Short mmCIF file of C-alpha atoms in Angstrom, two decimals:
data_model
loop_
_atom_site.label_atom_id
_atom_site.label_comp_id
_atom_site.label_asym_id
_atom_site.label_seq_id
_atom_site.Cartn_x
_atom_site.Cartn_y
_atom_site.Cartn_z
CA UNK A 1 46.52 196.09 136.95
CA UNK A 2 44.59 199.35 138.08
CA UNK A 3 46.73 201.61 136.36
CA UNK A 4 46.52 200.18 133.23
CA UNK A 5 42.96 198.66 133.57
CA UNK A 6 41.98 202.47 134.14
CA UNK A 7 43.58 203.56 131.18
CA UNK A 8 41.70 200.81 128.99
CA UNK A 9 38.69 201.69 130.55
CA UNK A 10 38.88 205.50 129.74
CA UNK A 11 40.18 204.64 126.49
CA UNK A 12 36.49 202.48 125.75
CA UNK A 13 34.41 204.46 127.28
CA UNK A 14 35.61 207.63 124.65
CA UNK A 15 32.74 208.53 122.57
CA UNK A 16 34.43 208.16 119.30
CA UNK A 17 36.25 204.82 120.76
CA UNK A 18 36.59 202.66 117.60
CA UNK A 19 37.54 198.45 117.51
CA UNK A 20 40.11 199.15 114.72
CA UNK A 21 41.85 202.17 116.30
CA UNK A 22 41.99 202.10 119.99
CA UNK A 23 40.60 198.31 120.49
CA UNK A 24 43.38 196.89 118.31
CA UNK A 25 45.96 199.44 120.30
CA UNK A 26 44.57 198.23 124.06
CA UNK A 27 44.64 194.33 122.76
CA UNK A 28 48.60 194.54 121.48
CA UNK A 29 49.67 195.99 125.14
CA UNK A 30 47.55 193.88 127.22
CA UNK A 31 49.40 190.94 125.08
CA UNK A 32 52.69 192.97 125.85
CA UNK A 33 52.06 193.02 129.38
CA UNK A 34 50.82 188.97 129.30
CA UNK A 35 54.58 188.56 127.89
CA UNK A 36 56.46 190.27 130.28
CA UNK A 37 54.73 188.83 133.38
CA UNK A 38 55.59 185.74 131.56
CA UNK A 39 59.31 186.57 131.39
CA UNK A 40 59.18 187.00 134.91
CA UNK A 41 59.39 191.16 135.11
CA UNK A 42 58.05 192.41 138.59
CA UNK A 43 54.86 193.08 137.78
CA UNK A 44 54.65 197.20 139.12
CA UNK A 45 57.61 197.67 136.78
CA UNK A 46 55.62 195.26 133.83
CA UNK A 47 52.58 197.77 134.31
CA UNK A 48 54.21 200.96 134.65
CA UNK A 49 55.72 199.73 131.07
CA UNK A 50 52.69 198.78 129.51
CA UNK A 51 50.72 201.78 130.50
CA UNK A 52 53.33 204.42 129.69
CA UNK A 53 53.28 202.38 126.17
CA UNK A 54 49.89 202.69 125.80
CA UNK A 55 49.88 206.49 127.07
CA UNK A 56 52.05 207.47 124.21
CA UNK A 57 50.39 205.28 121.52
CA UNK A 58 46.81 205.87 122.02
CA UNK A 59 47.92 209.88 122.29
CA UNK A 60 46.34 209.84 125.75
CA UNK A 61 48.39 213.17 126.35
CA UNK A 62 46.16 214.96 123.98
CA UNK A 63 42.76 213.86 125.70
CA UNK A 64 40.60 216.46 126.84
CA UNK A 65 41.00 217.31 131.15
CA UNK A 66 37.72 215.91 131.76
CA UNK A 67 39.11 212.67 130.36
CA UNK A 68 42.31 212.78 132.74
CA UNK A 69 39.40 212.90 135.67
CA UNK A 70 37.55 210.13 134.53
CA UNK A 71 40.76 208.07 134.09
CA UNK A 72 41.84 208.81 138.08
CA UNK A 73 38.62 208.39 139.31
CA UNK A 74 38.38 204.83 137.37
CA UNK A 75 41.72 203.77 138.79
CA UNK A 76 40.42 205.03 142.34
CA UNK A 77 37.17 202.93 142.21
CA UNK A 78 39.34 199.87 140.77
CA UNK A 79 41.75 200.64 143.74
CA UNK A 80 39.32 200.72 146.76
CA UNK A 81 36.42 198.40 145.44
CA UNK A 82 38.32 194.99 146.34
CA UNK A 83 39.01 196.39 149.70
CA UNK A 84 35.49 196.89 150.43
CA UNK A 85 32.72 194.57 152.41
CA UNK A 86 29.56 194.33 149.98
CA UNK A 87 27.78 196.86 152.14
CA UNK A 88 30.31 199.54 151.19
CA UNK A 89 30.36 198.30 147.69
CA UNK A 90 26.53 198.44 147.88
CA UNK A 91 26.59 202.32 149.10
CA UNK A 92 28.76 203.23 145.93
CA UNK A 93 26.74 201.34 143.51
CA UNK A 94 23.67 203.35 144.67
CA UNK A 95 25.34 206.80 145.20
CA UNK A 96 26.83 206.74 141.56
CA UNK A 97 23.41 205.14 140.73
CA UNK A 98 21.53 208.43 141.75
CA UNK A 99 23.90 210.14 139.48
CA UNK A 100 22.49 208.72 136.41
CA UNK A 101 19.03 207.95 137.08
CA UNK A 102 18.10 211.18 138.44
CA UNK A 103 16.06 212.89 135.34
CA UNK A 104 13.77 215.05 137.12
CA UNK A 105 13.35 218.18 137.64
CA UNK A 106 15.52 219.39 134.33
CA UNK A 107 17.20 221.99 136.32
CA UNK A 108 18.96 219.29 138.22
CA UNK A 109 19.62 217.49 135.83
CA UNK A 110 21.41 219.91 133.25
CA UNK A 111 23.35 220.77 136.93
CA UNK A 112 24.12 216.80 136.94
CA UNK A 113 25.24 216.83 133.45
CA UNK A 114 28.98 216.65 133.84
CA UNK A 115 28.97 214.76 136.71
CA UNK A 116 26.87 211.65 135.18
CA UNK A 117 29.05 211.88 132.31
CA UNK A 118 31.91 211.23 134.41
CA UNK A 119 30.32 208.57 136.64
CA UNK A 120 28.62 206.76 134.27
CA UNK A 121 31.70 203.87 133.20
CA UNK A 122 32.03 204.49 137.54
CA UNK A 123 29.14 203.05 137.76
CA UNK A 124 28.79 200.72 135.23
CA UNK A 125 32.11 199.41 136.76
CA UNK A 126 31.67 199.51 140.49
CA UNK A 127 27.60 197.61 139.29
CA UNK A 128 29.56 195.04 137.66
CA UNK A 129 32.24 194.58 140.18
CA UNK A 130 29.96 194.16 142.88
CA UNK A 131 27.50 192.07 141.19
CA UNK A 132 30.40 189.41 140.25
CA UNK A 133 32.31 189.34 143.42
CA UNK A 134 30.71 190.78 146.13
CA UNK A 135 27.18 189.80 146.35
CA UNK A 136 26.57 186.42 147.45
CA UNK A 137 23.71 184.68 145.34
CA UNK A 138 22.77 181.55 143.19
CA UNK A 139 25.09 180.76 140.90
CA UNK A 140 21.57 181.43 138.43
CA UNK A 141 21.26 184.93 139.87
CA UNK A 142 24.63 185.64 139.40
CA UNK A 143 24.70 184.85 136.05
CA UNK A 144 21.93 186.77 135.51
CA UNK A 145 23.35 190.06 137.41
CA UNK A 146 26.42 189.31 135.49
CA UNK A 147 24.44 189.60 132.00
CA UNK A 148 22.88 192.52 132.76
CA UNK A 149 24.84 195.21 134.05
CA UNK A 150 27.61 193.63 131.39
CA UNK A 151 25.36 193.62 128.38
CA UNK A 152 24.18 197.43 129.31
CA UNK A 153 27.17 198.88 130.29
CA UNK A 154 29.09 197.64 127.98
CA UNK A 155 27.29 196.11 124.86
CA UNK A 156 24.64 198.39 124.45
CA UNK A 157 26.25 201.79 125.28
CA UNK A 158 24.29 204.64 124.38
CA UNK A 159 26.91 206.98 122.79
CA UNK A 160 28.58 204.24 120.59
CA UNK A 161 27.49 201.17 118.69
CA UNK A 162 31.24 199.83 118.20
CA UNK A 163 31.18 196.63 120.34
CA UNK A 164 27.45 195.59 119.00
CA UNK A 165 29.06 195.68 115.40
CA UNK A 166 31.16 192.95 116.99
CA UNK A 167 28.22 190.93 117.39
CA UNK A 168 25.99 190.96 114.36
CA UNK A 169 24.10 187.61 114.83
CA UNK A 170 22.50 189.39 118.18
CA UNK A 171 20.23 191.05 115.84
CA UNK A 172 19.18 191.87 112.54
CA UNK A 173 20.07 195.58 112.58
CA UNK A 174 22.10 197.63 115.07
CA UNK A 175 19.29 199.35 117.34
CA UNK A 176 18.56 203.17 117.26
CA UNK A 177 20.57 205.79 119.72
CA UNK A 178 17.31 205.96 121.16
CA UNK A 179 16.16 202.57 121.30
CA UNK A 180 19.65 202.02 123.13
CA UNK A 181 19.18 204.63 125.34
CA UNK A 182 15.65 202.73 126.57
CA UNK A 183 17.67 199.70 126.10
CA UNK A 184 20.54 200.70 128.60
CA UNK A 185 18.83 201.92 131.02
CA UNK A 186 15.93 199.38 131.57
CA UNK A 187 18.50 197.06 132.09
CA UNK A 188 20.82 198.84 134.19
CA UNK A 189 17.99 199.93 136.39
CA UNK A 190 16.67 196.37 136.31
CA UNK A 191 20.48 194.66 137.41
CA UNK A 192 20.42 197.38 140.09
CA UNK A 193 16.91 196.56 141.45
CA UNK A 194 18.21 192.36 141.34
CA UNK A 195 21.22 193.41 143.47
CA UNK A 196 19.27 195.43 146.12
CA UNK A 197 16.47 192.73 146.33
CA UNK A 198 19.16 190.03 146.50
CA UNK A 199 21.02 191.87 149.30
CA UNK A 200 17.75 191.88 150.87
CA UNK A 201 17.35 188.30 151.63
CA UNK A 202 21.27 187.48 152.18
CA UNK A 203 21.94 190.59 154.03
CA UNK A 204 21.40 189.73 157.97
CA UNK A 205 19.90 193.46 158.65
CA UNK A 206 17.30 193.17 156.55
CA UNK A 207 15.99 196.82 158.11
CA UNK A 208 19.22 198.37 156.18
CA UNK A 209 18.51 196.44 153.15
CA UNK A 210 14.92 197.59 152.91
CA UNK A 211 15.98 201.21 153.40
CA UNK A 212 18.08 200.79 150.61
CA UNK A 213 15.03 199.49 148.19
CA UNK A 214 13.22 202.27 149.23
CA UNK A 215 15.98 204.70 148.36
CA UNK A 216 16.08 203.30 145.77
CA UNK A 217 12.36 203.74 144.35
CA UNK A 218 12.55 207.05 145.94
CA UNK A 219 15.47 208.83 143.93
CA UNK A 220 15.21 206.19 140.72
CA UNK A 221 11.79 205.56 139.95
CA UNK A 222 9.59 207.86 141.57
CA UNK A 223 10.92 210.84 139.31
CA UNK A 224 10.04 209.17 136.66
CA UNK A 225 6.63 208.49 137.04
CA UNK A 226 5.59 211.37 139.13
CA UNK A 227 4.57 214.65 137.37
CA UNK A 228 7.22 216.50 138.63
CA UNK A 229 7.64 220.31 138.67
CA UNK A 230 10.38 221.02 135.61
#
């Protein structure tokens, strides 16, 4: 499923990704490929199949290169994240973390501008990934990691209010790009603060685990609330 789990991903996280257009387009080939596991096709050949389908009708081929990136790194991350311990899984969560938390100075990050656009659904991803099946918690705590880096990464993207319109009862009225901009990253930054302090106290070393807290309020927070040079 990572080749065509990378295109659906790439095909969401699209700025101008609509419910209508490309959401009713991803839901009639996953239902294709649900069918022709069902018939008993060898799955490779059922997903080759259903992602050349999808390819040609979502007019992938047109998509701009940095797209074609995004979509290979996606189906990288969903290729080597299951084969990683949580420590590993851990490392990538924080490395692509850095990516999009790092604000300060401005020179850095207007030099970290294409890159966090292209790790951002990697991180979101790899966050949620490792927050469902590789960190072992309370079942409460992983509900709660689960909610988080689900309901900012994907519920209250930034860039594109399409999957809140799904859910109008949420809230009176769909919040402001900048109100989910505050929105998405308190709560990202909160589910990856959870993780690390989790890790913490189920982690044996807990000298690596406290490193990793501190590197974490060293590249996330701290620019943030120091008066940094811009």
């Amino acid at each position: 499923m990572q080749l065509f789990g990378s295109l659906c991903l790439t095909i969401f996280y699209k700025r101008a990704f609509t419910i209508q257009r490309e959401g009713r387009t991803i839901a009639i080939h996953l239902i294709s490929l649900g069918i022709m596991y069902a018939i008993g096709l060898n799955a490779f050949v059922a997903e080759i199949i259903a992602s050349l389908l999808l390819f040609l009708k979502s007019k992938f081929y047109s998509y701009d290169i940095s797209e074609y990136v995004k979509a290979l790194a996606i189906l990288s991350l969903l290729t080597i994240l299951p084969n990683l311990t949580t420590f590993y899984s851990e490392m990538i969560v924080q490395a692509l973390a850095m990516t999009q938390f790092i604000r300060k100075p401005n020179r850095l990050k207007e030099k970290l501008a294409s890159l966090r656009i292209i790790c951002g659904p990697l991180f979101v991803i790899a966050l949620s990934y490792t927050t469902i099946f590789k960190v072992e918690h309370h079942v409460v705590v992983g509900i709660m990691h689960a909610s988080l880096s689900i309901i900012s990464g994907f519920v209250l993207r930034p860039d594109n209010t399409q999957v809140l319109s799904v859910f109008p009862f949420l809230m009176k009225r769909i919040p402001s790009s900048l109100q989910r901009v505050r929105l998405h990253g308190a709560l990202m930054v909160a589910s990856l603060f959870v993780i690390l302090c989790d890790s913490f106290w189920t982690t044996p070393s807990r000298i690596g685990s406290m490193i990793n807290i501190l590197l974490y309020l060293a590249f996330v927070i701290a620019p943030r609330l120091l008066p940094l040079p811009l």
